[in-house]
Amino acid sequence: MCGIVAYMGPKAVESVLLVGLTRLEYRGYDSAGIAVLNRGEIQTRKEQGKIKDLENLLQAHPVEGNIGIGHTRWATHGEPNRKNAHPHIDNSRKIAVVHNGIIENHYELRRELIKEGYVFHSETDTEVIAHLLADKLKQHPQIEDAFYQTILKIQGRYSIVFLYDGAPHRVFFARDGSPLIYGHASGESFLASDIPAIVPLASHYYTIHNGEWGWITESGEMQLFNSKNTAISPKLERIDIEVNQVEKNGYDHFMLKEIYEQPDVMRRIIQTRLNGSDGKVLFPEKAADNQFLGSLSRIFITSAGTSWHAGLVGKMYLEHLAKITTEVDLASEFRYRNPIAGGDTKVIAVSQSGETADTLASIYQAKSKFIRVLSFVNNANSAIARESDAYVDLMAGVEIGVASTKAYTAELLNLLLYALFLSGIKWVIGKTERQKICDEIRLLPSLMEETLRKSEVIKQWAQNFKETKDFIFLGRALDYPTALEGALKLKEISYIHASGYAGGEFKHGPIALVTSDVPVVCIAVQSEIYEKMLSNIEEVKARGGKIIALYTEGDKTVPKLADYSLPMPKASPLLYPILNSIPLQLLAYHVAVARNCEPDQPRNLAKSVTVE
Ligand code: M6R
């Protein structure tokens, strides 16, 4: 939540910052601003709204210079308006600060600073940093000393970046909790919340760790210190993200591009994890934390939102294939329920971003009980990957759309393969059966492509749901989490109220909602619960409800009962949670577009939720 970018180098800072902020817009988009240091003077431009609005402001009131910082905001303290937009400056206009995270002791600091005569102009917690720094400069005239003293005084989770007109050849930073990276190119330095912001300009990067602080220079250098104020040497890594991974490449939205990338994501995972014909599943990452797996008898999966839905499917995979008792917790609840665990227990944390504060907190909770943690993350440099004993790389590639699509199906496939991997270790499934499942999994990319070719049908349906107020999604067994995920996807990007239910539960209350105005999406593909889903469809129909159904091609019954029906290719039931997600993602996307909603940046949301 919130995106930060900073630049020092020969290029015009305004355009570097705007490109960087646009790439970080998925982190927050309620207001944005930049500060530029030029000829000893700090100039700021801030605007409520999206980066486009800031760009319009800069067209009318340009800034010049080669050193600057920028910020795109997801409001925590204070309304999203121009006054609360970052950067925030001190009263003498010598310091400009951007910040991501929360300063937990900001009330106390604000009170002390007001007593000292500092005047606040915003409701943000960030502004205390600017005034505190100015105050520390009175006793510590070297800015680095003043900054270190400031860091000692503030509490919370943050990444901070600031300009100081008394040090015009440096941009300062500190991290404790919220992500921040340093980017390097010959004669240029960058800071950013995420690598896509500096692609393709920077060639190398370093992930700044919690407690580290320092400054960058215009010659492309970084000076780094740890929390004890000792200088450390960063080890840079090559950036291997191509620019086409962070651009729309002709698609109208990132979400649509990412939906269409799914077959290739599946291919990548399959090639890495199933590269032999012997039914062996590989988790080559040190990652898979292969110790003690023989005695593993209990798993807790913790995650949030879409990743929680992946966890619900993961539980069924792990119990069915590896026969390991698995519980799934919302990460935000796990820490409050004091779970009982012994040495035979593992926590699996699932997170696309690897930065979700709730999931991170659940990992700390697990570690406090000495439970080993394996995370499934799409970002190997993330806090969740670092705090876990080991991690599995989801291999979904950069996901920019706020609504998670390809990362979700990557979570599902990796969890399925991990369950299969454990089934081998625990001797639950024989080699021949494992080989059969592997062969079925190898068909997944082409089955996905076949499903994606039906997008146009769903686009036409979407026109009929522009005015719909409520949707219901029903699924059973492996498709119950798919129903929950279909409902979440629709509500987060189209703002239509939607609820997912287990088909069997429907008659215990929610069926009261059925009217001809409430479409009911029924996932009724061929599996052991097919007959039961037919009963659900009949029950809805008997009450005048409208049915949108997914069914297996060749089935003659469901299309006769449903008002809208989409045939899904024949596949192993284990693959249906992955395959069935695609039409539901497309439904959410096309309905959102038909309603003139912005699917990549739904209101009130941000992609990585770094506050609890
Ligand atoms: O990055 P994570 O997977 O940990 O994120 C968890 C949720 O915040 C996320 O899945 C959220 O629900 C998305 N907006 C879903 O599309």
XYZ file of C-alpha atoms and ligand atoms in Angstrom:
628
model
C 0.000 0.000 0.000
C 1.447 3.266 -1.180
C 4.209 3.333 -3.734
C 7.482 5.195 -3.452
C 9.971 6.046 -6.158
C 13.104 8.220 -6.102
C 15.610 9.114 -8.788
C 19.051 10.753 -9.057
C 20.821 10.932 -12.395
C 21.094 12.749 -15.692
C 17.513 12.194 -16.887
C 14.653 14.635 -16.351
C 13.358 13.537 -12.975
C 9.714 14.378 -13.658
C 9.334 11.747 -16.377
C 11.294 9.051 -14.491
C 9.101 9.584 -11.438
C 5.872 9.555 -13.464
C 6.751 6.279 -15.183
C 7.766 4.764 -11.834
C 4.594 5.937 -10.104
C 2.411 4.624 -12.925
C 4.033 1.215 -12.490
C 3.399 1.392 -8.749
C -0.166 2.618 -9.061
C -1.425 -0.860 -8.127
C -0.161 -0.098 -4.585
C -2.517 2.843 -4.095
C -4.187 5.404 -6.281
C -6.133 7.945 -4.272
C -3.610 10.787 -4.564
C -0.050 11.274 -5.710
C 2.776 13.766 -5.622
C 6.419 14.460 -6.314
C 9.142 16.701 -4.857
C 12.125 17.839 -6.879
C 15.327 19.404 -5.596
C 16.714 21.909 -8.066
C 19.284 24.669 -7.479
C 18.938 24.337 -3.738
C 15.156 24.634 -3.759
C 12.502 21.979 -3.128
C 9.397 22.145 -5.296
C 6.374 19.906 -4.764
C 3.376 19.018 -6.948
C 0.512 17.010 -5.447
C -2.905 16.011 -6.694
C -5.900 14.051 -5.514
C -6.756 11.108 -7.783
C -4.636 8.993 -10.081
C -1.196 9.467 -11.592
C -2.934 10.778 -14.737
C -4.256 13.691 -12.626
C -0.766 14.414 -11.312
C 0.543 14.259 -14.872
C -2.046 16.852 -15.961
C -0.983 19.091 -13.089
C 2.663 18.735 -14.092
C 1.816 19.629 -17.666
C 0.320 22.883 -16.434
C 3.019 23.457 -13.781
C 6.177 21.560 -14.765
C 9.178 21.061 -12.516
C 12.780 20.760 -13.575
C 15.666 18.896 -12.035
C 17.497 15.580 -11.777
C 16.811 14.662 -8.166
C 13.355 13.817 -6.927
C 10.999 11.616 -4.962
C 7.432 10.515 -5.719
C 4.545 8.795 -3.987
C 1.208 7.216 -4.849
C -1.063 6.922 -1.834
C -3.535 4.489 -0.268
C -4.961 6.516 2.586
C -4.529 5.312 6.163
C -4.409 8.566 8.165
C -6.484 11.377 6.721
C -8.779 11.567 3.728
C -7.493 11.101 0.222
C -7.068 14.744 -0.825
C -4.314 17.052 -2.032
C -3.451 18.258 1.485
C -2.792 14.717 2.723
C -0.978 13.608 -0.439
C 2.769 13.046 -0.066
C 5.449 14.442 -0.122
C 5.146 16.310 3.173
C 7.502 19.159 3.932
C 8.834 20.711 7.118
C 7.998 24.304 8.069
C 11.226 25.699 6.593
C 10.595 23.840 3.282
C 14.047 22.266 3.510
C 12.895 18.652 3.839
C 10.391 16.679 1.720
C 9.341 13.215 2.902
C 7.441 10.303 1.361
C 6.470 7.299 3.437
C 4.795 3.919 3.127
C 3.485 2.237 6.275
C 2.243 3.522 9.607
C 4.050 5.556 12.264
C 2.373 4.111 15.341
C 3.539 6.763 17.829
C 2.597 9.682 15.588
C -0.031 11.134 17.985
C 2.510 11.434 20.761
C 5.173 12.852 18.404
C 2.693 15.312 16.887
C 1.745 16.595 20.367
C 5.416 17.069 21.324
C 6.236 18.812 18.035
C 3.217 21.132 18.245
C 4.383 22.120 21.742
C 7.753 22.979 20.187
C 5.982 25.285 17.739
C 5.842 23.132 14.600
C 2.777 23.727 12.444
C 1.085 20.760 10.787
C -0.672 21.070 7.448
C -2.075 17.560 7.019
C -3.772 14.806 9.014
C -1.143 12.230 8.077
C 1.223 10.331 10.326
C 3.932 11.008 7.720
C 4.158 14.722 8.402
C 5.640 14.089 11.866
C 8.744 12.681 10.147
C 9.421 15.960 8.324
C 9.079 18.047 11.506
C 10.952 15.562 13.670
C 13.869 15.580 11.240
C 13.875 19.388 11.237
C 13.861 19.300 15.038
C 16.693 16.753 15.253
C 18.772 18.919 12.899
C 18.856 21.565 15.634
C 20.945 19.285 17.886
C 22.574 17.176 15.137
C 23.549 19.463 12.272
C 24.758 16.557 10.092
C 21.658 15.313 8.309
C 22.721 11.644 8.606
C 22.971 12.011 12.394
C 19.630 13.792 12.561
C 18.068 11.036 10.437
C 19.470 8.261 12.603
C 18.064 9.995 15.702
C 14.719 10.313 13.953
C 14.652 6.610 13.136
C 15.368 5.799 16.776
C 12.364 7.866 17.816
C 9.677 6.598 15.429
C 7.808 3.324 15.899
C 5.818 1.307 13.414
C 6.206 -0.178 9.968
C 7.671 2.061 7.329
C 9.786 2.800 4.382
C 10.830 6.457 4.316
C 12.533 8.429 1.573
C 13.403 12.123 1.808
C 15.159 15.052 0.165
C 17.055 17.697 2.135
C 18.158 20.897 0.464
C 21.256 21.013 2.672
C 22.452 17.744 1.057
C 21.627 18.279 -2.619
C 23.663 15.281 -3.830
C 21.939 12.642 -1.759
C 18.485 11.110 -1.288
C 17.981 9.419 2.089
C 16.014 6.296 2.978
C 15.167 3.896 5.789
C 13.153 0.722 5.937
C 11.465 -1.088 8.785
C 8.561 -3.192 7.593
C 7.382 -1.796 4.274
C 9.206 -2.860 1.116
C 11.928 -0.747 -0.470
C 14.573 -1.550 -3.048
C 17.620 0.293 -4.338
C 18.115 0.306 -8.107
C 21.434 0.866 -9.811
C 22.471 1.872 -13.325
C 25.729 3.430 -14.429
C 25.612 7.019 -13.136
C 22.020 6.686 -11.850
C 20.394 5.673 -8.581
C 16.818 4.734 -7.806
C 14.705 3.803 -4.807
C 11.338 2.123 -5.241
C 8.711 0.071 -3.460
C 8.941 -2.590 -6.160
C 11.211 -3.472 -9.080
C 8.710 -2.822 -11.923
C 8.961 0.922 -11.138
C 12.563 1.060 -12.345
C 12.401 -1.353 -15.306
C 14.126 -1.023 -17.788
C 16.241 1.893 -16.516
C 18.058 0.111 -13.682
C 20.198 -2.956 -14.345
C 20.719 -4.165 -10.758
C 18.886 -3.969 -7.460
C 19.287 -4.562 -3.768
C 16.412 -5.337 -1.392
C 16.802 -3.028 1.586
C 16.222 -5.007 4.774
C 14.388 -4.052 7.921
C 16.472 -1.742 10.083
C 18.665 -0.588 7.201
C 19.016 3.045 6.233
C 21.335 5.226 4.171
C 21.426 7.361 1.067
C 21.865 7.160 -2.675
C 23.935 9.476 -4.849
C 23.672 10.784 -8.388
C 26.756 8.796 -9.411
C 24.823 5.548 -8.922
C 26.158 4.657 -5.475
C 24.443 3.697 -2.252
C 25.734 4.118 1.293
C 24.071 1.595 3.577
C 23.964 1.210 7.376
C 22.313 -1.299 9.651
C 20.150 -0.488 12.660
C 23.270 -0.268 14.865
C 24.628 2.450 12.574
C 27.387 0.245 11.161
C 28.201 0.601 7.454
C 27.432 -2.523 5.391
C 28.189 -3.519 1.799
C 25.138 -4.392 -0.245
C 25.296 -7.297 -2.680
C 23.488 -6.235 -5.856
C 21.470 -8.647 -8.003
C 20.616 -8.426 -11.683
C 17.101 -7.324 -12.606
C 15.651 -9.975 -14.871
C 12.195 -8.481 -15.409
C 11.560 -7.553 -19.051
C 9.692 -4.348 -19.807
C 6.884 -6.279 -21.574
C 6.121 -7.969 -18.242
C 5.163 -4.629 -16.730
C 3.267 -3.169 -19.702
C -0.183 -3.964 -21.074
C 1.132 -5.161 -24.452
C -1.995 -4.216 -26.368
C -4.526 -5.456 -23.792
C -7.022 -2.915 -22.465
C -6.190 -3.812 -18.879
C -3.496 -5.633 -16.932
C -6.180 -7.918 -15.526
C -7.131 -9.167 -18.987
C -3.481 -9.586 -19.969
C -2.851 -11.582 -16.802
C -5.918 -13.778 -17.388
C -4.525 -14.644 -20.814
C -1.038 -15.309 -19.442
C -2.293 -18.232 -17.361
C -1.557 -21.064 -19.821
C 2.075 -19.900 -20.028
C 2.325 -19.606 -16.254
C 1.077 -23.193 -15.949
C 3.592 -24.333 -18.601
C 6.428 -22.681 -16.668
C 5.421 -24.365 -13.411
C 4.947 -27.757 -15.077
C 8.309 -27.540 -16.863
C 10.078 -26.758 -13.595
C 8.290 -29.182 -11.311
C 7.366 -32.094 -13.597
C 10.290 -32.343 -15.926
C 10.614 -36.123 -16.011
C 8.214 -38.882 -17.070
C 8.646 -40.796 -13.807
C 5.904 -39.062 -11.797
C 8.481 -37.288 -9.646
C 7.557 -33.786 -8.550
C 10.433 -31.396 -7.983
C 10.639 -28.552 -5.541
C 14.257 -27.677 -6.170
C 14.106 -24.503 -4.076
C 15.938 -24.945 -0.784
C 12.546 -23.796 -0.393
C 10.642 -26.947 -0.066
C 12.200 -27.423 3.369
C 12.370 -31.168 2.916
C 13.455 -31.966 6.457
C 11.015 -33.707 8.792
C 8.448 -34.255 6.035
C 8.187 -37.968 6.817
C 6.821 -37.153 10.267
C 4.600 -34.299 9.118
C 1.029 -35.033 10.138
C -0.649 -31.647 10.416
C -0.672 -28.499 8.328
C -2.156 -25.060 8.958
C -2.580 -22.939 5.854
C -2.804 -19.202 6.562
C -3.561 -16.558 3.961
C -5.933 -13.734 3.020
C -8.472 -12.928 0.303
C -7.914 -14.810 -2.912
C -4.915 -16.595 -1.415
C -7.214 -17.872 1.348
C -9.435 -19.396 -1.327
C -6.318 -21.064 -2.755
C -5.650 -22.385 0.754
C -9.143 -23.925 0.917
C -8.459 -25.849 -2.281
C -4.952 -26.659 -1.023
C -6.458 -28.317 2.065
C -8.463 -30.675 -0.145
C -5.402 -31.486 -2.251
C -3.253 -32.157 0.824
C -5.859 -34.280 2.573
C -6.848 -36.203 -0.552
C -3.410 -36.834 -2.050
C -1.012 -36.755 0.920
C -3.459 -37.740 3.693
C -2.233 -34.957 5.957
C -4.792 -33.284 8.225
C -4.958 -29.678 7.097
C -6.674 -26.652 8.565
C -7.105 -23.356 6.750
C -7.121 -20.083 8.652
C -7.672 -16.520 7.640
C -4.281 -15.059 8.484
C -5.941 -12.202 10.358
C -7.675 -14.705 12.678
C -4.921 -17.296 13.088
C -2.937 -15.227 15.533
C -5.905 -14.745 17.847
C -6.969 -18.359 18.203
C -3.894 -19.777 19.843
C -3.654 -22.894 17.655
C -2.443 -26.113 19.224
C 0.579 -27.520 17.454
C 3.455 -29.905 18.025
C 6.660 -30.844 16.244
C 4.708 -32.732 13.556
C 3.042 -29.519 12.357
C 3.885 -27.131 9.572
C 2.407 -23.764 8.627
C 1.993 -22.994 4.949
C 1.567 -19.270 4.291
C 0.183 -18.425 0.851
C 0.623 -14.906 -0.524
C 0.995 -13.463 -3.995
C 2.708 -10.273 -2.855
C 4.622 -11.806 0.023
C 3.962 -8.537 1.879
C 0.459 -8.994 3.351
C 0.702 -7.800 6.957
C -1.928 -10.239 8.264
C -0.127 -13.211 6.725
C 3.201 -11.952 8.008
C 1.720 -11.655 11.511
C 0.463 -15.253 11.287
C 4.016 -16.356 10.456
C 5.367 -14.587 13.551
C 2.636 -16.297 15.550
C 3.660 -19.707 14.177
C 7.324 -19.061 14.833
C 6.602 -18.057 18.397
C 5.291 -21.615 18.792
C 8.349 -23.077 17.042
C 6.270 -24.268 14.091
C 8.193 -24.458 10.820
C 6.845 -22.186 8.101
C 6.848 -22.791 4.361
C 5.518 -19.945 2.254
C 4.129 -19.972 -1.278
C 4.975 -16.529 -2.681
C 5.236 -14.802 -6.017
C 8.074 -12.596 -4.817
C 11.167 -14.331 -3.505
C 12.495 -11.044 -2.101
C 9.403 -10.387 -0.041
C 9.142 -10.156 3.723
C 7.044 -13.345 3.876
C 9.654 -15.332 1.913
C 12.402 -13.971 4.155
C 10.598 -14.647 7.423
C 9.680 -18.226 6.458
C 11.964 -21.205 6.975
C 11.623 -21.882 3.262
C 9.537 -20.749 0.326
C 8.054 -22.065 -2.893
C 8.198 -19.700 -5.863
C 4.760 -19.389 -7.484
C 6.378 -18.462 -10.827
C 3.348 -16.429 -11.941
C 5.487 -13.479 -13.084
C 4.734 -9.878 -12.119
C 1.017 -9.435 -11.381
C -0.122 -5.814 -11.590
C -3.938 -5.959 -11.727
C -5.273 -5.498 -8.215
C -7.620 -8.456 -8.719
C -5.437 -11.526 -8.482
C -5.872 -13.951 -11.404
C -2.747 -15.700 -12.654
C -1.209 -15.723 -9.173
C -4.335 -17.520 -7.891
C -4.160 -20.323 -10.438
C -0.383 -20.506 -9.861
C -1.089 -20.927 -6.131
C -3.527 -23.735 -6.923
C -1.183 -25.604 -9.251
C 1.784 -25.267 -6.893
C -0.326 -26.500 -3.979
C -1.556 -29.441 -6.060
C 2.018 -30.328 -7.006
C 3.189 -29.922 -3.418
C 0.454 -32.307 -2.251
C 1.585 -34.764 -4.906
C 5.197 -34.294 -3.822
C 4.252 -35.075 -0.203
C 2.194 -38.070 -1.315
C 5.422 -39.539 -2.716
C 7.398 -38.869 0.449
C 4.670 -40.355 2.614
C 4.131 -43.324 0.265
C 0.412 -42.567 0.037
C 0.124 -42.776 -3.725
C 1.981 -45.298 -5.845
C 4.191 -44.365 -8.764
C 1.696 -45.396 -11.463
C -1.122 -43.341 -10.041
C 1.176 -40.362 -9.537
C 2.311 -40.650 -13.121
C -1.319 -40.658 -14.266
C -2.064 -37.475 -12.303
C 1.100 -35.848 -13.692
C 0.008 -36.676 -17.253
C -3.363 -35.054 -16.587
C -1.671 -31.964 -15.159
C 0.451 -31.641 -18.296
C -2.772 -31.118 -20.294
C -3.701 -28.087 -18.206
C -2.183 -25.297 -20.370
C -4.007 -26.422 -23.510
C -7.264 -26.944 -21.583
C -6.896 -23.378 -20.305
C -6.343 -22.079 -23.825
C -9.477 -23.883 -24.965
C -11.421 -22.224 -22.131
C -10.010 -18.761 -22.877
C -11.320 -19.021 -26.430
C -14.831 -18.736 -24.945
C -14.240 -15.218 -23.656
C -16.458 -13.638 -26.326
C -19.526 -15.598 -25.111
C -18.989 -14.341 -21.568
C -18.479 -10.786 -22.842
C -21.917 -10.935 -24.474
C -23.535 -12.290 -21.289
C -21.967 -9.434 -19.332
C -24.092 -6.882 -21.200
C -27.170 -8.412 -19.537
C -25.772 -7.937 -16.021
C -24.827 -4.256 -16.150
C -27.677 -3.300 -13.832
C -27.652 -6.418 -11.643
C -27.419 -5.683 -7.919
C -26.695 -9.133 -6.441
C -25.084 -12.350 -7.609
C -24.846 -15.772 -5.987
C -22.133 -18.352 -6.707
C -22.606 -22.027 -5.808
C -20.093 -24.846 -5.843
C -19.419 -27.998 -3.863
C -16.265 -29.819 -2.706
C -13.286 -28.666 -4.789
C -15.506 -26.092 -6.484
C -16.791 -24.487 -3.292
C -13.691 -22.274 -2.954
C -14.061 -21.507 -6.680
C -17.541 -20.159 -5.923
C -16.110 -17.974 -3.131
C -13.371 -16.732 -5.437
C -15.827 -16.024 -8.290
C -17.921 -13.917 -5.903
C -14.886 -12.030 -4.548
C -13.602 -11.285 -8.044
C -16.955 -9.915 -9.165
C -17.541 -7.741 -6.116
C -14.052 -6.275 -5.938
C -13.958 -5.002 -9.508
C -17.610 -4.436 -10.487
C -18.970 -3.376 -7.044
C -21.914 -5.757 -7.466
C -22.743 -7.513 -4.234
C -21.908 -11.216 -4.618
C -21.799 -14.147 -2.208
C -20.402 -17.614 -2.657
C -21.927 -20.607 -0.885
C -21.321 -24.321 -0.634
C -24.156 -25.833 -2.655
C -25.307 -27.974 0.284
C -25.628 -24.959 2.565
C -27.798 -23.019 0.160
C -31.069 -24.520 1.353
C -30.170 -23.689 4.953
C -30.879 -19.979 4.484
C -29.366 -18.227 1.467
C -31.981 -19.735 -0.889
C -34.314 -17.070 0.515
C -32.392 -14.577 -1.646
C -33.462 -16.186 -4.934
C -35.587 -13.994 -7.205
C -35.580 -13.491 -10.948
C -33.250 -10.505 -10.390
C -30.504 -12.515 -8.708
C -28.378 -14.595 -11.086
C -27.033 -17.797 -9.544
C -23.736 -19.054 -10.955
C -23.653 -22.841 -10.558
C -20.433 -24.785 -11.021
C -21.797 -28.113 -12.222
C -18.962 -29.880 -13.998
C -18.747 -33.689 -13.947
C -17.455 -34.924 -10.624
C -18.749 -36.820 -7.626
C -20.983 -33.884 -6.672
C -22.520 -33.395 -10.117
C -25.921 -34.858 -9.140
C -26.064 -32.685 -6.038
C -25.344 -29.567 -8.101
C -28.196 -30.588 -10.412
C -30.470 -30.482 -7.359
C -29.234 -26.972 -6.588
C -30.010 -25.889 -10.132
C -33.514 -27.395 -9.968
C -34.183 -25.688 -6.650
C -33.149 -22.280 -7.991
C -35.156 -22.806 -11.155
C -38.260 -23.779 -9.210
C -38.074 -20.391 -7.493
C -37.770 -18.380 -10.690
C -34.008 -17.754 -10.366
C -31.706 -17.146 -13.348
C -28.972 -19.747 -13.770
C -25.518 -19.281 -15.213
C -23.863 -22.706 -15.321
C -20.473 -24.173 -16.010
C -20.855 -27.782 -17.195
C -18.681 -30.439 -18.783
C -18.882 -30.608 -22.550
C -21.072 -33.475 -23.679
C -23.459 -33.032 -20.744
C -26.988 -32.574 -22.163
C -28.825 -31.881 -18.892
C -27.294 -28.700 -17.474
C -27.550 -26.594 -20.660
C -31.277 -27.406 -20.838
C -31.868 -26.141 -17.309
C -29.607 -23.110 -17.333
C -30.339 -19.677 -18.776
C -26.682 -19.187 -19.654
C -24.304 -22.121 -19.882
C -20.660 -22.578 -20.757
C -19.130 -25.964 -21.609
C -15.831 -26.709 -19.891
C -13.352 -29.197 -21.359
C -13.243 -32.718 -19.867
C -10.467 -32.870 -17.281
C -9.400 -34.519 -14.060
C -11.593 -33.222 -11.182
C -8.344 -32.102 -9.482
C -7.879 -29.545 -12.247
C -11.365 -28.056 -12.221
C -10.673 -25.486 -9.467
C -7.985 -24.095 -11.774
C -9.934 -24.348 -15.029
C -13.255 -23.104 -13.645
C -11.596 -19.980 -12.295
C -11.053 -18.723 -15.824
C -14.689 -18.159 -16.886
C -15.394 -16.603 -13.472
C -12.434 -14.212 -13.855
C -13.695 -13.332 -17.347
C -17.240 -12.839 -16.067
C -16.018 -10.421 -13.384
C -13.808 -8.602 -15.871
C -16.434 -8.201 -18.613
C -19.190 -7.184 -16.184
C -16.839 -4.567 -14.646
C -15.976 -3.155 -18.074
C -19.656 -3.171 -19.112
C -20.400 -1.103 -15.989
C -17.572 1.333 -16.798
C -15.589 0.295 -13.744
C -11.791 0.324 -13.816
C -10.819 -3.350 -13.243
C -7.121 -2.684 -12.653
C -7.745 -0.147 -9.907
C -10.938 -0.891 -8.004
C -12.031 1.725 -5.522
C -10.723 1.576 -1.942
C -8.348 -1.316 -2.688
C -4.598 -1.720 -3.069
C -2.746 -4.744 -4.286
C -0.531 -5.452 -1.338
C -2.166 -4.844 2.000
C 0.696 -3.995 4.321
C -1.387 -2.865 7.282
C -3.260 -5.129 9.698
O -0.668 -10.776 -1.756
P -1.627 -11.702 -1.039
O -1.921 -12.914 -1.838
O -1.190 -12.025 0.346
O -2.955 -10.850 -0.935
C -4.057 -11.309 -0.227
C -5.296 -10.503 -0.570
O -5.126 -9.181 -0.166
C -5.596 -10.539 -2.071
O -5.722 -11.852 -2.532
C -6.872 -9.761 -2.379
O -7.982 -10.426 -1.861
C -6.988 -9.518 -3.878
N -7.534 -8.219 -4.105
C -7.828 -10.518 -4.574
O -8.056 -10.262 -5.907
